[in-house]
Amino acid sequence: MLKIQKISAIALLVAAVFATAACNEKEKAPATDSKAVAQADSNLAKDPSYAVGILLGSDLKGLVDSQKEVMSYDQEKLLSGVKDALSGKVDLSQNQELQKTLTDLNEKLSKAAEAKAKEDAQKAAEAAKTAKADGEKFAAEFKAKEGVKQTKSGLLYRIEKEGEGAPIKATDIVKVHYTGKLPNGTVFDSSVERGQPAEFALNQVIPGWTEGLQLVKKGGKIELVIPASLAYGDQDLGAIPANSTLHFDVEVLDVKPAK
């Protein structure tokens, strides 16, 4: 951890050094001389040292930003520290006081991370509980609609158009347009909104799709209400909470046998 903290500090300060140098160059140039400023930036971009500094600074900026709620870094002191390290004035491996400071910082960040993980876990559990209740209510309401049928697995469906041709097989490759929603109406995925149909092997998707699309043919349209057991179960996918019932409108554009 000490090694990581040391590299992080140096990377941030190197980036700060080059950023300061770039700003100083711009300040020297007339405000209207945009070509001169652009040329200076271009020259720096060709310098390996500057490029490495930007690479390290860019990667580690995310680290510092992620710690803002726990730790606020003073850029002037960061700059002072990297100068002392580069000049050989301070050797981290020989300085126990600095090592203790970094160890204390690591402990502080670890405790904050643990607290955040517990908070996220609690929120996820609450979301899963809500998703289960919402799904059961939505499924019951959908099941009561005209034309809705249920398979032995618990899949609910309503065929809007059967389509034509040979029955779809689980091993077929299908090309579809679809919109997926949660019971509360939130759209979590839609090929229609993207304007680009999806194509995949039917046996490579969630069980509810594999089973449901075999109920129609090419050109068919079907509405599916898929219980969590035939979708993503207790997985929390962010946009799709654990235990979510999924509602899909699907149109089968094409069907091809697997090669």
XYZ file of N, CA and C in Angstrom:
777
model
N 0.828 -1.205 0.000
C 0.000 0.000 0.000
C 0.859 1.249 0.000
N 1.968 1.207 0.741
C 2.864 2.360 0.776
C 3.420 2.662 -0.602
N 3.733 1.596 -1.315
C 4.276 1.785 -2.663
C 3.251 2.444 -3.570
N 2.000 1.999 -3.457
C 0.934 2.568 -4.278
C 0.735 4.034 -3.946
N 0.720 4.360 -2.647
C 0.530 5.745 -2.240
C 1.678 6.608 -2.732
N 2.879 6.079 -2.707
C 4.030 6.844 -3.155
C 3.933 7.139 -4.643
N 3.593 6.127 -5.423
C 3.465 6.319 -6.862
C 2.337 7.288 -7.179
N 1.230 7.170 -6.450
C 0.092 8.048 -6.684
C 0.468 9.492 -6.456
N 1.162 9.761 -5.363
C 1.549 11.140 -5.055
C 2.470 11.697 -6.127
N 3.442 10.903 -6.529
C 4.376 11.367 -7.549
C 3.655 11.634 -8.859
N 2.776 10.725 -9.232
C 2.048 10.904 -10.492
C 1.234 12.188 -10.474
N 0.544 12.441 -9.368
C -0.274 13.647 -9.268
C 0.579 14.898 -9.343
N 1.709 14.863 -8.680
C 2.557 16.046 -8.659
C 3.237 16.284 -9.999
N 3.649 15.195 -10.646
C 4.250 15.356 -11.976
C 3.247 15.998 -12.918
N 1.993 15.525 -12.844
C 0.958 16.116 -13.677
C 0.766 17.578 -13.333
N 0.813 17.896 -12.028
C 0.643 19.284 -11.602
C 1.789 20.151 -12.094
N 3.010 19.594 -12.062
C 4.173 20.350 -12.533
C 4.007 20.730 -13.994
N 3.641 19.738 -14.818
C 3.495 20.016 -16.239
C 2.313 20.920 -16.524
N 1.235 20.769 -15.736
C 0.075 21.637 -15.919
C 0.443 23.074 -15.594
N 1.225 23.244 -14.526
C 1.681 24.590 -14.151
C 2.569 25.175 -15.233
N 3.455 24.349 -15.774
C 4.354 24.819 -16.831
C 3.562 25.254 -18.051
N 2.555 24.477 -18.392
C 1.725 24.811 -19.549
C 0.985 26.118 -19.321
N 0.474 26.305 -18.085
C -0.235 27.548 -17.769
C 0.697 28.741 -17.841
N 1.919 28.557 -17.350
C 2.883 29.656 -17.385
C 3.209 30.067 -18.806
N 3.332 29.066 -19.687
C 3.618 29.365 -21.088
C 2.493 30.157 -21.703
N 1.250 29.792 -21.357
C 0.095 30.487 -21.909
C 0.026 31.920 -21.398
N 0.411 32.113 -20.111
C 0.360 33.446 -19.535
C 1.364 34.375 -20.219
N 2.488 33.820 -20.669
C 3.508 34.626 -21.334
C 3.053 35.055 -22.717
N 2.220 34.263 -23.349
C 1.780 34.575 -24.706
C 0.665 35.601 -24.669
N 0.562 36.464 -25.686
C -0.527 37.436 -25.757
C -1.867 36.710 -25.790
N -2.878 37.302 -25.213
C -4.196 36.671 -25.134
C -4.766 36.376 -26.503
N -4.398 37.183 -27.510
C -4.953 37.003 -28.851
C -4.113 36.062 -29.704
N -2.966 35.638 -29.174
C -2.064 34.807 -29.969
C -2.401 33.329 -29.744
N -3.561 32.894 -30.251
C -4.003 31.521 -30.046
C -3.119 30.520 -30.771
N -2.541 30.902 -31.903
C -1.666 29.997 -32.662
C -0.418 29.664 -31.862
N 0.134 30.667 -31.168
C 1.339 30.439 -30.368
C 1.050 29.483 -29.218
N -0.117 29.636 -28.584
C -0.509 28.758 -27.494
C -0.699 27.336 -28.000
N -1.363 27.187 -29.146
C -1.587 25.873 -29.733
C -0.271 25.194 -30.061
N 0.702 25.976 -30.558
C 1.997 25.428 -30.916
C 2.729 24.928 -29.674
N 2.624 25.696 -28.587
C 3.273 25.289 -27.343
C 2.689 23.977 -26.842
N 1.367 23.841 -26.889
C 0.719 22.597 -26.476
C 1.164 21.431 -27.343
N 1.287 21.676 -28.629
C 1.700 20.634 -29.562
C 3.113 20.162 -29.267
N 3.994 21.103 -28.953
C 5.372 20.738 -28.627
C 5.428 19.893 -27.361
N 4.652 20.269 -26.366
C 4.613 19.489 -25.132
C 4.077 18.089 -25.383
N 3.104 17.994 -26.258
C 2.497 16.697 -26.547
C 3.498 15.728 -27.170
N 4.542 16.246 -27.792
C 5.555 15.406 -28.420
C 6.642 14.995 -27.432
N 6.606 15.555 -26.238
C 7.638 15.277 -25.244
C 7.257 14.040 -24.431
N 8.084 12.987 -24.447
C 7.773 11.758 -23.710
C 7.541 12.001 -22.215
N 8.335 12.895 -21.622
C 8.181 13.162 -20.194
C 6.808 13.735 -19.896
N 6.378 14.663 -20.732
C 5.059 15.278 -20.547
C 3.963 14.240 -20.757
N 4.140 13.416 -21.793
C 3.130 12.406 -22.102
C 2.962 11.422 -20.953
N 4.099 10.984 -20.366
C 4.032 10.062 -19.235
C 3.387 10.741 -18.035
N 3.719 11.997 -17.832
C 3.113 12.747 -16.731
C 1.607 12.846 -16.875
N 1.156 13.121 -18.087
C -0.284 13.208 -18.342
C -0.947 11.847 -18.137
N -0.276 10.788 -18.591
C -0.823 9.437 -18.425
C -1.023 9.108 -16.945
N 0.032 9.336 -16.149
C -0.056 9.035 -14.727
C -1.075 9.937 -14.033
N -1.035 11.221 -14.385
C -1.959 12.162 -13.776
C -3.409 11.852 -14.100
N -3.665 11.464 -15.351
C -5.032 11.149 -15.768
C -5.560 9.908 -15.059
N -4.717 8.873 -14.966
C -5.137 7.638 -14.310
C -5.428 7.859 -12.834
N -4.573 8.654 -12.188
C -4.695 8.808 -10.749
C -5.620 9.938 -10.322
N -6.038 10.745 -11.270
C -7.024 11.785 -10.953
C -8.309 11.142 -10.455
N -8.662 10.024 -11.084
C -9.850 9.306 -10.655
C -9.732 8.809 -9.223
N -8.505 8.393 -8.835
C -8.278 7.927 -7.472
C -8.491 9.057 -6.473
N -7.917 10.215 -6.759
C -8.051 11.364 -5.868
C -9.500 11.829 -5.805
N -10.159 11.868 -6.964
C -11.559 12.291 -7.004
C -12.441 11.353 -6.181
N -12.133 10.065 -6.224
C -12.942 9.092 -5.497
C -12.756 9.198 -3.990
N -11.683 9.883 -3.556
C -11.397 10.018 -2.129
C -11.817 11.377 -1.569
N -12.435 12.206 -2.393
C -12.753 13.563 -1.968
C -13.613 13.617 -0.718
N -14.538 12.671 -0.571
C -15.408 12.691 0.588
C -14.686 12.262 1.854
N -13.518 11.633 1.695
C -12.770 11.143 2.847
C -11.532 11.989 3.115
N -10.845 12.376 2.040
C -9.576 13.081 2.175
C -9.465 14.194 1.146
N -9.054 15.373 1.608
C -8.841 16.508 0.714
C -7.346 16.745 0.578
N -6.842 16.702 -0.639
C -5.411 16.859 -0.877
C -5.070 18.301 -1.235
N -4.009 18.804 -0.634
C -3.504 20.147 -0.907
C -2.492 20.039 -2.045
N -2.825 20.603 -3.202
C -1.961 20.437 -4.369
C -0.583 21.083 -4.182
N -0.515 22.183 -3.439
C 0.785 22.822 -3.213
C 1.702 21.908 -2.401
N 1.115 21.257 -1.393
C 1.918 20.336 -0.582
C 2.267 19.079 -1.372
N 1.353 18.647 -2.240
C 1.668 17.517 -3.120
C 2.857 17.864 -4.005
N 2.835 19.067 -4.541
C 3.909 19.530 -5.403
C 5.223 19.622 -4.639
N 5.141 20.101 -3.404
C 6.337 20.197 -2.563
C 6.904 18.816 -2.274
N 6.031 17.867 -2.017
C 6.480 16.514 -1.725
C 7.165 15.850 -2.906
N 6.609 16.011 -4.102
C 7.224 15.378 -5.268
C 8.565 16.024 -5.602
N 8.670 17.322 -5.377
C 9.959 17.994 -5.616
C 11.021 17.462 -4.668
N 10.645 17.278 -3.390
C 11.601 16.751 -2.407
C 12.013 15.328 -2.754
N 11.057 14.531 -3.256
C 11.371 13.150 -3.622
C 12.268 13.101 -4.851
N 11.946 13.914 -5.875
C 12.730 13.913 -7.115
C 14.145 14.450 -6.894
N 14.260 15.379 -5.981
C 15.580 15.963 -5.721
C 16.413 15.108 -4.780
N 15.788 14.059 -4.212
C 16.508 13.194 -3.289
C 16.569 13.744 -1.879
N 15.834 14.791 -1.626
C 15.847 15.412 -0.303
C 15.194 14.505 0.736
N 14.180 13.742 0.302
C 13.465 12.842 1.211
C 13.411 11.451 0.602
N 13.727 10.441 1.409
C 13.652 9.040 0.982
C 12.525 8.376 1.766
N 11.433 8.065 1.076
C 10.268 7.495 1.745
C 10.601 6.206 2.474
N 11.450 5.376 1.885
C 11.770 4.082 2.487
C 12.517 4.214 3.810
N 13.108 5.398 4.044
C 13.873 5.624 5.268
C 13.154 6.552 6.250
N 11.997 7.028 5.872
C 11.291 8.000 6.704
C 10.066 7.346 7.351
N 10.202 6.951 8.614
C 9.132 6.246 9.308
C 7.913 7.135 9.554
N 8.139 8.426 9.749
C 7.028 9.336 10.000
C 6.108 9.434 8.777
N 6.733 9.515 7.583
C 5.948 9.548 6.359
C 5.217 8.221 6.147
N 5.886 7.136 6.436
C 5.271 5.822 6.287
C 4.051 5.688 7.201
N 4.157 6.202 8.423
C 3.039 6.152 9.361
C 1.871 6.999 8.845
N 2.188 8.170 8.267
C 1.142 9.035 7.723
C 0.378 8.316 6.619
N 1.123 7.627 5.756
C 0.482 6.901 4.663
C -0.298 5.691 5.179
N 0.222 5.040 6.211
C -0.484 3.905 6.794
C -1.799 4.366 7.434
N -1.746 5.484 8.135
C -2.958 6.038 8.755
C -3.980 6.419 7.694
N -3.486 6.995 6.594
C -4.380 7.375 5.500
C -5.037 6.138 4.902
N -4.253 5.092 4.742
C -4.782 3.854 4.180
C -5.881 3.279 5.066
N -5.674 3.303 6.376
C -6.673 2.793 7.309
C -7.958 3.625 7.238
N -7.782 4.937 7.131
C -8.940 5.825 7.057
C -9.759 5.548 5.800
N -9.050 5.368 4.684
C -9.736 5.088 3.423
C -10.393 3.712 3.443
N -9.743 2.742 4.085
C -10.295 1.389 4.167
C -11.583 1.377 4.978
N -11.588 2.096 6.101
C -12.793 2.165 6.928
C -13.933 2.834 6.175
N -13.599 3.886 5.413
C -14.624 4.575 4.623
C -15.182 3.656 3.550
N -14.298 2.855 2.948
C -14.733 1.923 1.906
C -15.641 0.842 2.481
N -15.308 0.359 3.674
C -16.132 -0.659 4.325
C -17.515 -0.111 4.652
N -17.549 1.123 5.157
C -18.827 1.751 5.492
C -19.682 1.938 4.243
N -19.025 2.341 3.154
C -19.738 2.541 1.887
C -20.267 1.212 1.359
N -19.486 0.149 1.501
C -19.912 -1.171 1.030
C -21.140 -1.650 1.799
N -21.149 -1.417 3.116
C -22.305 -1.810 3.935
C -23.544 -1.018 3.532
N -23.342 0.274 3.290
C -24.457 1.125 2.886
C -25.025 0.678 1.548
N -24.131 0.371 0.597
C -24.573 -0.088 -0.725
C -25.296 -1.421 -0.637
N -24.797 -2.318 0.234
C -25.418 -3.631 0.398
C -26.825 -3.492 0.961
N -26.977 -2.574 1.915
C -28.290 -2.349 2.510
C -29.267 -1.784 1.479
N -28.791 -0.847 0.672
C -29.637 -0.268 -0.366
C -30.032 -1.323 -1.391
N -29.075 -2.191 -1.746
C -29.357 -3.244 -2.719
C -30.392 -4.224 -2.184
N -30.299 -4.550 -0.888
C -31.262 -5.472 -0.276
C -32.660 -4.866 -0.278
N -32.736 -3.576 0.024
C -34.033 -2.905 0.027
C -34.615 -2.842 -1.384
N -33.728 -2.581 -2.362
C -34.177 -2.522 -3.753
C -34.675 -3.884 -4.226
N -33.996 -4.949 -3.804
C -34.391 -6.307 -4.185
C -35.752 -6.652 -3.595
N -35.984 -6.243 -2.350
C -37.265 -6.498 -1.693
C -38.394 -5.770 -2.409
N -38.129 -4.517 -2.761
C -39.123 -3.720 -3.480
C -39.384 -4.310 -4.870
N -38.297 -4.732 -5.540
C -38.423 -5.293 -6.883
C -39.272 -6.555 -6.876
N -39.102 -7.380 -5.864
C -39.873 -8.618 -5.777
C -41.358 -8.320 -5.613
N -41.670 -7.385 -4.713
C -43.070 -7.026 -4.473
C -43.701 -6.387 -5.707
N -42.956 -5.470 -6.343
C -43.459 -4.810 -7.555
C -43.681 -5.819 -8.675
N -42.762 -6.782 -8.777
C -42.873 -7.792 -9.825
C -44.078 -8.688 -9.647
N -44.322 -9.092 -8.431
C -45.480 -9.948 -8.160
C -46.788 -9.218 -8.465
N -46.854 -7.956 -8.092
C -48.054 -7.161 -8.362
C -48.256 -6.970 -9.856
N -47.166 -6.634 -10.563
C -47.256 -6.400 -12.004
C -47.670 -7.678 -12.728
N -47.084 -8.811 -12.344
C -47.396 -10.089 -12.991
C -48.869 -10.455 -12.791
N -49.382 -10.217 -11.598
C -50.790 -10.539 -11.321
C -51.723 -9.687 -12.175
N -51.381 -8.413 -12.327
C -52.200 -7.515 -13.147
C -52.119 -7.894 -14.621
N -50.925 -8.260 -15.072
C -50.739 -8.636 -16.482
C -51.469 -9.940 -16.783
N -51.406 -10.864 -15.848
C -52.035 -12.180 -16.031
C -53.550 -12.054 -16.214
N -54.137 -11.020 -15.628
C -55.585 -10.828 -15.711
C -56.033 -10.222 -17.039
N -55.083 -9.790 -17.867
C -55.437 -9.166 -19.138
C -55.867 -10.216 -20.166
N -56.670 -9.778 -21.100
C -57.171 -10.672 -22.141
C -56.040 -11.163 -23.044
N -56.057 -12.444 -23.327
C -55.084 -13.018 -24.250
C -53.783 -13.451 -23.613
N -53.617 -13.224 -22.330
C -52.368 -13.591 -21.645
C -52.404 -15.069 -21.249
N -51.301 -15.757 -21.482
C -51.174 -17.161 -21.111
C -49.915 -17.347 -20.255
N -49.864 -18.471 -19.575
C -48.727 -18.764 -18.698
C -48.200 -20.159 -18.974
N -46.874 -20.281 -19.062
C -46.255 -21.589 -19.277
C -46.012 -22.263 -17.922
N -45.603 -23.523 -17.955
C -45.340 -24.265 -16.726
C -44.207 -23.641 -15.912
N -43.285 -22.971 -16.596
C -42.133 -22.365 -15.906
C -42.509 -21.082 -15.170
N -43.684 -20.536 -15.486
C -44.102 -19.283 -14.861
C -44.014 -18.090 -15.788
N -43.572 -18.301 -17.034
C -43.479 -17.219 -18.015
C -44.876 -16.779 -18.455
N -45.118 -15.494 -18.420
C -46.382 -14.939 -18.912
C -46.138 -14.330 -20.285
N -47.105 -14.533 -21.204
C -46.920 -13.997 -22.544
C -48.249 -13.680 -23.209
N -48.160 -12.760 -24.151
C -49.325 -12.435 -24.984
C -48.828 -12.239 -26.403
N -49.334 -13.052 -27.319
C -48.898 -12.987 -28.708
C -49.719 -11.946 -29.460
N -49.034 -10.968 -30.016
C -49.698 -9.937 -30.813
C -49.756 -10.350 -32.283
N -48.722 -11.090 -32.721
C -48.660 -11.571 -34.098
C -47.834 -12.854 -34.104
N -48.379 -13.915 -34.647
C -47.693 -15.206 -34.587
C -46.497 -15.298 -35.520
N -46.549 -14.613 -36.655
C -45.478 -14.716 -37.631
C -45.702 -15.876 -38.575
N -44.727 -16.090 -39.448
C -44.871 -17.143 -40.447
C -43.584 -17.947 -40.576
N -43.720 -19.129 -41.158
C -42.554 -19.970 -41.408
C -42.418 -21.075 -40.381
N -41.214 -21.633 -40.315
C -40.949 -22.748 -39.412
C -40.871 -22.263 -37.968
N -41.216 -23.128 -37.017
C -41.103 -22.763 -35.599
C -39.654 -22.412 -35.251
N -39.469 -21.470 -34.370
C -38.128 -21.077 -33.942
C -37.577 -22.128 -32.984
N -36.311 -22.465 -33.179
C -35.639 -23.420 -32.304
C -34.703 -22.683 -31.345
N -34.408 -23.305 -30.229
C -33.545 -22.693 -29.224
C -32.138 -22.429 -29.771
N -31.738 -23.226 -30.750
C -30.384 -23.077 -31.306
C -30.325 -22.063 -32.451
N -31.472 -21.540 -32.872
C -31.503 -20.583 -33.988
C -30.897 -19.238 -33.584
N -30.472 -18.514 -34.612
C -30.004 -17.141 -34.417
C -31.152 -16.219 -34.808
N -31.538 -15.351 -33.889
C -32.671 -14.474 -34.145
C -32.216 -13.019 -34.215
N -32.905 -12.264 -35.034
C -32.676 -10.822 -35.145
C -33.958 -10.157 -34.674
N -33.851 -9.317 -33.654
C -35.060 -8.785 -33.038
C -34.953 -7.290 -32.730
N -36.097 -6.686 -32.608
C -36.226 -5.359 -32.012
C -36.973 -5.567 -30.704
N -36.526 -4.902 -29.655
C -37.166 -5.134 -28.363
C -37.059 -3.899 -27.478
N -37.927 -3.858 -26.484
C -37.849 -2.862 -25.420
C -38.066 -3.585 -24.102
N -37.125 -3.409 -23.173
C -37.216 -4.051 -21.874
C -37.509 -3.029 -20.787
N -38.497 -3.333 -19.949
C -38.896 -2.408 -18.890
C -39.020 -3.130 -17.552
N -38.866 -2.345 -16.500
C -39.138 -2.842 -15.158
C -40.632 -2.675 -14.875
N -41.152 -3.321 -13.852
C -42.578 -3.186 -13.535
C -43.046 -1.748 -13.322
N -42.128 -0.859 -12.900
C -42.519 0.541 -12.699
C -42.506 1.355 -13.988
N -42.212 0.682 -15.106
C -42.224 1.355 -16.405
C -40.888 1.884 -16.859
N -39.855 1.790 -16.022
C -38.519 2.263 -16.393
C -37.931 1.400 -17.501
N -37.529 2.023 -18.605
C -36.892 1.295 -19.708
C -35.416 1.108 -19.379
N -34.958 -0.135 -19.282
C -33.553 -0.395 -18.970
C -32.747 -0.773 -20.212
N -33.438 -1.123 -21.291
C -32.728 -1.462 -22.528
C -33.720 -1.445 -23.685
N -33.287 -0.931 -24.832
C -34.183 -0.876 -25.986
C -33.395 -0.772 -27.281
N -33.519 -1.791 -28.117
C -32.897 -1.733 -29.439
C -33.652 -0.740 -30.313
N -34.924 -0.531 -30.005
C -35.751 0.415 -30.759
C -35.212 1.832 -30.569
N -34.909 2.185 -29.311
C -34.374 3.514 -29.029
C -32.992 3.692 -29.647
N -32.209 2.619 -29.685
C -30.872 2.704 -30.301
C -30.960 2.748 -31.817
N -32.077 2.257 -32.357
C -32.225 2.207 -33.802
C -31.393 1.117 -34.437
N -31.053 0.100 -33.655
C -30.218 -0.989 -34.150
C -30.727 -2.325 -33.616
N -31.270 -3.193 -34.474
C -31.751 -4.501 -34.011
C -30.631 -5.318 -33.383
N -31.006 -6.232 -32.506
C -30.043 -7.119 -31.862
C -30.111 -8.490 -32.518
N -28.963 -9.139 -32.625
C -28.907 -10.474 -33.226
C -28.082 -11.385 -32.329
N -28.605 -12.558 -32.021
C -27.915 -13.461 -31.109
C -28.499 -14.866 -31.216
N -27.744 -15.836 -30.702
C -28.239 -17.210 -30.616
C -29.247 -17.266 -29.484
N -30.384 -17.839 -29.725
C -31.472 -17.816 -28.761
C -31.126 -18.557 -27.465
N -30.244 -19.537 -27.557
C -29.875 -20.283 -26.348
C -28.751 -19.617 -25.563
N -28.385 -18.385 -25.950
C -27.324 -17.662 -25.258
C -27.857 -16.496 -24.437
N -29.162 -16.420 -24.260
C -29.766 -15.322 -23.507
C -30.506 -15.880 -22.285
N -31.212 -15.015 -21.563
C -31.906 -15.470 -20.359
C -32.975 -16.507 -20.718
N -33.262 -17.445 -19.825
C -34.218 -18.526 -20.109
C -35.590 -18.030 -20.565
N -36.033 -16.907 -20.018
C -37.342 -16.382 -20.398
C -37.421 -16.017 -21.864
N -36.309 -15.525 -22.410
C -36.255 -15.217 -23.848
C -36.191 -16.503 -24.665
N -35.355 -17.426 -24.237
C -35.202 -18.685 -24.971
C -36.533 -19.395 -25.108
N -37.267 -19.426 -24.022
C -38.573 -20.080 -24.046
C -39.609 -19.243 -24.785
N -39.652 -17.959 -24.500
C -40.698 -17.092 -25.040
C -40.674 -16.932 -26.541
N -39.492 -16.767 -27.123
C -39.422 -16.522 -28.566
C -39.719 -17.760 -29.386
N -39.687 -18.941 -28.762
C -40.069 -20.159 -29.479
C -41.589 -20.277 -29.617
N -42.308 -19.337 -28.994
C -43.769 -19.352 -29.071
C -44.289 -18.611 -30.297
N -43.376 -17.914 -31.013
C -43.752 -17.210 -32.245
C -42.800 -17.627 -33.367
N -43.008 -17.040 -34.543
C -42.177 -17.347 -35.697
C -41.617 -16.049 -36.275
N -40.908 -16.160 -37.380
C -40.347 -14.981 -38.025
C -41.466 -13.987 -38.352
N -41.242 -12.722 -37.985
C -42.252 -11.698 -38.192
C -43.222 -11.571 -37.031
N -43.064 -12.427 -36.041
C -43.972 -12.427 -34.909
C -43.668 -11.325 -33.910
N -44.712 -10.976 -33.151
C -44.574 -9.993 -32.075
C -45.144 -10.608 -30.807
N -44.412 -10.452 -29.710
C -44.841 -11.062 -28.461
C -44.492 -10.162 -27.286
N -45.361 -10.184 -26.294
C -45.144 -9.451 -25.053
C -44.832 -10.480 -23.972
N -43.719 -10.291 -23.291
C -43.267 -11.239 -22.283
C -43.171 -10.578 -20.915
N -43.649 -11.271 -19.903
C -43.413 -10.864 -18.515
C -42.652 -12.021 -17.871
N -41.377 -11.765 -17.611
C -40.455 -12.814 -17.205
C -40.150 -12.717 -15.715
N -40.469 -13.744 -14.936
C -40.137 -13.716 -13.507
C -38.620 -13.749 -13.311
N -38.180 -13.308 -12.149
C -36.743 -13.251 -11.871
C -36.061 -14.598 -12.044
N -36.791 -15.670 -11.732
C -36.212 -17.020 -11.849
C -35.860 -17.382 -13.286
N -36.477 -16.705 -14.262
C -36.183 -16.958 -15.675
C -35.397 -15.798 -16.284
N -34.946 -14.869 -15.406
C -34.186 -13.710 -15.886
C -32.824 -13.680 -15.194
N -32.619 -12.733 -14.284
C -31.308 -12.595 -13.644
C -31.311 -12.972 -12.171
N -32.426 -13.528 -11.691
C -32.471 -14.024 -10.325
C -32.124 -12.972 -9.292
N -31.216 -13.342 -8.373
C -30.841 -12.427 -7.299
C -29.611 -11.590 -7.634
N -29.240 -11.551 -8.913
C -28.128 -10.701 -9.326
C -28.571 -9.238 -9.366
N -27.738 -8.356 -8.833
C -27.999 -6.924 -8.900
C -27.166 -6.356 -10.038
N -27.823 -5.947 -11.114
C -27.122 -5.440 -12.295
C -27.150 -3.919 -12.381
N -27.476 -3.276 -11.298
C -27.513 -1.816 -11.303
C -28.842 -1.300 -11.831
N -28.952 -1.249 -13.159
C -30.198 -0.789 -13.774
C -31.324 -1.787 -13.532
N -30.937 -3.040 -13.300
C -31.916 -4.093 -13.007
C -31.632 -4.626 -11.605
N -32.436 -4.242 -10.612
C -32.215 -4.731 -9.242
C -32.399 -6.243 -9.151
N -31.851 -6.815 -8.104
C -32.046 -8.249 -7.856
C -33.534 -8.550 -7.705
N -33.931 -9.762 -8.083
C -35.318 -10.252 -7.965
C -36.302 -9.504 -8.861
N -35.797 -8.903 -9.941
C -36.675 -8.114 -10.805
C -37.444 -8.970 -11.803
N -38.732 -8.695 -11.912
C -39.552 -9.220 -13.000
C -39.356 -8.283 -14.188
N -39.180 -8.852 -15.379
C -38.889 -8.040 -16.564
C -40.046 -8.099 -17.561
N -40.310 -6.957 -18.175
C -41.398 -6.848 -19.141
C -40.803 -6.485 -20.502
N -41.020 -7.335 -21.508
C -40.446 -7.111 -22.834
C -41.519 -7.073 -23.914
N -41.329 -6.170 -24.858
C -42.056 -6.189 -26.126
C -41.032 -6.581 -27.183
N -41.281 -7.675 -27.891
C -40.297 -8.203 -28.832
C -40.917 -8.422 -30.212
N -40.174 -8.028 -31.237
C -40.565 -8.304 -32.627
C -39.432 -9.098 -33.277
N -39.771 -10.266 -33.822
C -38.776 -11.119 -34.470
C -38.646 -10.708 -35.928
N -37.513 -10.117 -36.277
C -37.293 -9.634 -37.637
C -36.781 -10.710 -38.577
N -35.970 -11.608 -38.035
C -35.385 -12.650 -38.881
C -34.968 -13.834 -38.020
N -34.919 -14.992 -38.642
C -34.500 -16.230 -37.952
C -33.593 -17.001 -38.886
N -32.429 -17.408 -38.347
C -31.487 -18.195 -39.141
C -31.014 -19.391 -38.332
N -30.874 -20.531 -38.974
C -30.355 -21.684 -38.231
C -28.889 -21.461 -37.862
N -28.490 -22.004 -36.737
C -27.091 -21.870 -36.300
C -26.172 -22.570 -37.275
N -25.010 -21.979 -37.520
C -24.051 -22.597 -38.429
C -23.335 -23.721 -37.718
